mmCIF file of C-alpha atoms in Angstrom:
data_model
loop_
_atom_site.group_PDB
_atom_site.id
_atom_site.type_symbol
_atom_site.label_atom_id
_atom_site.label_comp_id
_atom_site.label_asym_id
_atom_site.label_seq_id
_atom_site.Cartn_x
_atom_site.Cartn_y
_atom_site.Cartn_z
ATOM 1 C CA UNK A 1 7.158 -24.804 20.667
ATOM 2 C CA UNK A 2 8.804 -26.192 17.552
ATOM 3 C CA UNK A 3 6.135 -28.892 17.381
ATOM 4 C CA UNK A 4 3.428 -26.228 17.300
ATOM 5 C CA UNK A 5 5.041 -24.563 14.292
ATOM 6 C CA UNK A 6 5.555 -27.856 12.533
ATOM 7 C CA UNK A 7 1.959 -28.916 13.065
ATOM 8 C CA UNK A 8 0.783 -25.529 11.775
ATOM 9 C CA UNK A 9 2.653 -25.905 8.527
ATOM 10 C CA UNK A 10 3.619 -29.514 7.903
ATOM 11 C CA UNK A 11 4.478 -28.907 4.246
ATOM 12 C CA UNK A 12 7.498 -26.796 5.223
ATOM 13 C CA UNK A 13 8.419 -28.686 8.422
ATOM 14 C CA UNK A 14 10.854 -30.895 6.535
ATOM 15 C CA UNK A 15 12.947 -28.027 5.191
ATOM 16 C CA UNK A 16 16.668 -28.214 5.739
ATOM 17 C CA UNK A 17 16.510 -25.414 8.344
ATOM 18 C CA UNK A 18 13.345 -26.597 10.124
ATOM 19 C CA UNK A 19 15.189 -27.256 13.371
ATOM 20 C CA UNK A 20 16.017 -23.538 13.643
ATOM 21 C CA UNK A 21 12.745 -22.053 12.457
ATOM 22 C CA UNK A 22 11.627 -20.626 15.823
ATOM 23 C CA UNK A 23 14.271 -17.900 15.767
ATOM 24 C CA UNK A 24 13.492 -17.144 12.128
ATOM 25 C CA UNK A 25 9.756 -16.743 12.777
ATOM 26 C CA UNK A 26 10.317 -14.539 15.815
ATOM 27 C CA UNK A 27 12.641 -12.245 13.848
ATOM 28 C CA UNK A 28 10.237 -12.216 10.924
ATOM 29 C CA UNK A 29 7.361 -11.323 13.258
ATOM 30 C CA UNK A 30 9.348 -8.405 14.675
ATOM 31 C CA UNK A 31 10.199 -7.193 11.181
ATOM 32 C CA UNK A 32 6.610 -7.439 9.942
ATOM 33 C CA UNK A 33 5.305 -5.556 12.985
ATOM 34 C CA UNK A 34 7.709 -2.735 12.088
ATOM 35 C CA UNK A 35 6.443 -2.840 8.503
ATOM 36 C CA UNK A 36 2.853 -2.493 9.728
ATOM 37 C CA UNK A 37 3.824 0.553 11.776
ATOM 38 C CA UNK A 38 5.566 2.050 8.739
ATOM 39 C CA UNK A 39 2.531 1.391 6.528
ATOM 40 C CA UNK A 40 0.254 3.077 9.057
ATOM 41 C CA UNK A 41 2.450 6.179 8.957
ATOM 42 C CA UNK A 42 2.462 5.983 5.155
ATOM 43 C CA UNK A 43 -1.345 5.949 4.983
ATOM 44 C CA UNK A 44 -1.546 9.020 7.198
ATOM 45 C CA UNK A 45 1.113 10.827 5.164
ATOM 46 C CA UNK A 46 -0.819 10.016 1.962
ATOM 47 C CA UNK A 47 -3.950 11.551 3.466
ATOM 48 C CA UNK A 48 -2.023 14.683 4.461
ATOM 49 C CA UNK A 49 -0.339 14.972 1.056
ATOM 50 C CA UNK A 50 -3.603 14.650 -0.866
ATOM 51 C CA UNK A 51 -5.367 17.172 1.387
ATOM 52 C CA UNK A 52 -2.447 19.577 0.898
ATOM 53 C CA UNK A 53 -2.475 19.051 -2.883
ATOM 54 C CA UNK A 54 -6.210 19.736 -3.032
ATOM 55 C CA UNK A 55 -5.761 22.905 -0.982
ATOM 56 C CA UNK A 56 -2.868 24.141 -3.117
ATOM 57 C CA UNK A 57 -4.811 23.546 -6.354
ATOM 58 C CA UNK A 58 -7.860 25.328 -4.939
ATOM 59 C CA UNK A 59 -5.690 28.267 -3.846
ATOM 60 C CA UNK A 60 -4.135 28.505 -7.301
ATOM 61 C CA UNK A 61 -7.503 28.258 -9.038
ATOM 62 C CA UNK A 62 -8.950 31.064 -6.923
ATOM 63 C CA UNK A 63 -6.207 33.348 -8.217
ATOM 64 C CA UNK A 64 -6.632 32.119 -11.836
ATOM 65 C CA UNK A 65 -10.396 32.038 -12.385
ATOM 66 C CA UNK A 66 -10.442 31.920 -16.200
ATOM 67 C CA UNK A 67 -10.744 28.125 -16.659
ATOM 68 C CA UNK A 68 -13.523 25.903 -15.308
ATOM 69 C CA UNK A 69 -12.383 22.304 -15.964
ATOM 70 C CA UNK A 70 -9.245 22.484 -13.752
ATOM 71 C CA UNK A 71 -11.578 22.548 -10.736
ATOM 72 C CA UNK A 72 -11.898 18.782 -11.273
ATOM 73 C CA UNK A 73 -8.145 18.192 -10.823
ATOM 74 C CA UNK A 74 -8.522 17.895 -7.019
ATOM 75 C CA UNK A 75 -11.131 15.179 -7.580
ATOM 76 C CA UNK A 76 -8.499 13.209 -9.496
ATOM 77 C CA UNK A 77 -6.031 13.591 -6.603
ATOM 78 C CA UNK A 78 -8.639 12.327 -4.148
ATOM 79 C CA UNK A 79 -9.586 9.346 -6.311
ATOM 80 C CA UNK A 80 -5.920 8.382 -6.701
ATOM 81 C CA UNK A 81 -5.448 8.738 -2.929
ATOM 82 C CA UNK A 82 -8.454 6.491 -2.294
ATOM 83 C CA UNK A 83 -7.111 3.844 -4.668
ATOM 84 C CA UNK A 84 -3.702 3.965 -2.990
ATOM 85 C CA UNK A 85 -5.264 3.660 0.462
ATOM 86 C CA UNK A 86 -7.295 0.640 -0.624
ATOM 87 C CA UNK A 87 -4.154 -0.985 -2.025
ATOM 88 C CA UNK A 88 -2.221 -0.401 1.202
ATOM 89 C CA UNK A 89 -5.179 -1.637 3.232
ATOM 90 C CA UNK A 90 -5.272 -4.884 1.288
ATOM 91 C CA UNK A 91 -1.561 -5.330 1.896
ATOM 92 C CA UNK A 92 -2.255 -4.669 5.594
ATOM 93 C CA UNK A 93 -4.823 -7.461 5.484
ATOM 94 C CA UNK A 94 -2.329 -9.957 4.138
ATOM 95 C CA UNK A 95 0.248 -8.971 6.747
ATOM 96 C CA UNK A 96 -2.304 -9.204 9.547
ATOM 97 C CA UNK A 97 -3.412 -12.662 8.495
ATOM 98 C CA UNK A 98 0.150 -13.934 8.341
ATOM 99 C CA UNK A 99 1.031 -12.395 11.708
ATOM 100 C CA UNK A 100 -2.034 -14.080 13.208
ATOM 101 C CA UNK A 101 -0.676 -17.409 11.954
ATOM 102 C CA UNK A 102 2.687 -16.709 13.554
ATOM 103 C CA UNK A 103 1.027 -15.692 16.817
ATOM 104 C CA UNK A 104 -1.044 -18.857 16.802
ATOM 105 C CA UNK A 105 2.079 -20.938 16.392
ATOM 106 C CA UNK A 106 3.629 -19.411 19.521
ATOM 107 C CA UNK A 107 0.487 -19.077 21.649
ATOM 108 C CA UNK A 108 -0.448 -21.288 24.561
ATOM 109 C CA UNK A 109 -3.798 -21.874 26.223
ATOM 110 C CA UNK A 110 -4.823 -18.975 28.414
ATOM 111 C CA UNK A 111 -2.595 -16.296 26.897
ATOM 112 C CA UNK A 112 -4.088 -13.360 24.991
ATOM 113 C CA UNK A 113 -2.964 -14.760 21.621
ATOM 114 C CA UNK A 114 -0.994 -11.717 20.503
ATOM 115 C CA UNK A 115 -1.907 -8.288 19.205
ATOM 116 C CA UNK A 116 -3.357 -9.463 15.889
ATOM 117 C CA UNK A 117 -5.717 -11.857 17.651
ATOM 118 C CA UNK A 118 -6.681 -9.198 20.180
ATOM 119 C CA UNK A 119 -7.616 -6.758 17.417
ATOM 120 C CA UNK A 120 -9.656 -9.305 15.453
ATOM 121 C CA UNK A 121 -8.723 -7.093 12.556
ATOM 122 C CA UNK A 122 -10.899 -7.336 9.445
ATOM 123 C CA UNK A 123 -8.608 -7.885 6.486
ATOM 124 C CA UNK A 124 -8.904 -5.671 3.443
ATOM 125 C CA UNK A 125 -10.852 -2.934 5.162
ATOM 126 C CA UNK A 126 -10.086 0.714 5.684
ATOM 127 C CA UNK A 127 -10.393 2.157 9.155
ATOM 128 C CA UNK A 128 -13.502 4.189 9.917
ATOM 129 C CA UNK A 129 -11.424 7.351 10.219
ATOM 130 C CA UNK A 130 -9.882 6.773 6.766
ATOM 131 C CA UNK A 131 -13.283 6.125 5.235
ATOM 132 C CA UNK A 132 -14.631 9.321 6.813
ATOM 133 C CA UNK A 133 -11.596 11.329 5.676
ATOM 134 C CA UNK A 134 -11.750 10.160 2.063
ATOM 135 C CA UNK A 135 -15.548 10.520 1.882
ATOM 136 C CA UNK A 136 -15.505 14.100 3.156
ATOM 137 C CA UNK A 137 -12.579 15.073 0.920
ATOM 138 C CA UNK A 138 -14.159 13.476 -2.157
ATOM 139 C CA UNK A 139 -17.560 15.086 -1.581
ATOM 140 C CA UNK A 140 -15.953 18.461 -0.888
ATOM 141 C CA UNK A 141 -13.784 18.352 -4.009
ATOM 142 C CA UNK A 142 -16.712 17.277 -6.202
ATOM 143 C CA UNK A 143 -18.971 19.882 -4.623
ATOM 144 C CA UNK A 144 -16.468 22.707 -5.118
ATOM 145 C CA UNK A 145 -15.804 21.635 -8.726
ATOM 146 C CA UNK A 146 -19.499 21.506 -9.577
ATOM 147 C CA UNK A 147 -20.169 24.837 -7.890
ATOM 148 C CA UNK A 148 -17.284 26.594 -9.653
ATOM 149 C CA UNK A 149 -18.219 25.130 -13.038
ATOM 150 C CA UNK A 150 -21.820 26.275 -12.680
ATOM 151 C CA UNK A 151 -20.847 29.952 -12.156
#
């Protein structure tokens, strides 16, 4: 197995700890998988927080109808949420690619190749559910702002 890792990355195979790299890579893989799970929870919590913020601002604006421009504040929240989700998604992509390299190093012929290979995950892309969520929330916040400003 060590030979597989060394042939995958010959530039680092001569490091002073190369003889013990298998344990390091396995622990790193476990740690990175946990980080991916945490990031997935973070993305979902960002979506919930932005939706809640938009709802709270709308509720406040309904009770304070004198100003028109604040109706665009929720649009700003949504745009910032989209940018944050894209950033996290790109980080996901880098983690996925690296985990695929680690899985390749420990894979043998005939095995499934690991979770990252099974997914054939497209790096730097948002999930379809995230795209749908952000699209609907953005269109709704723009639509409400335009409607309220036209009254």
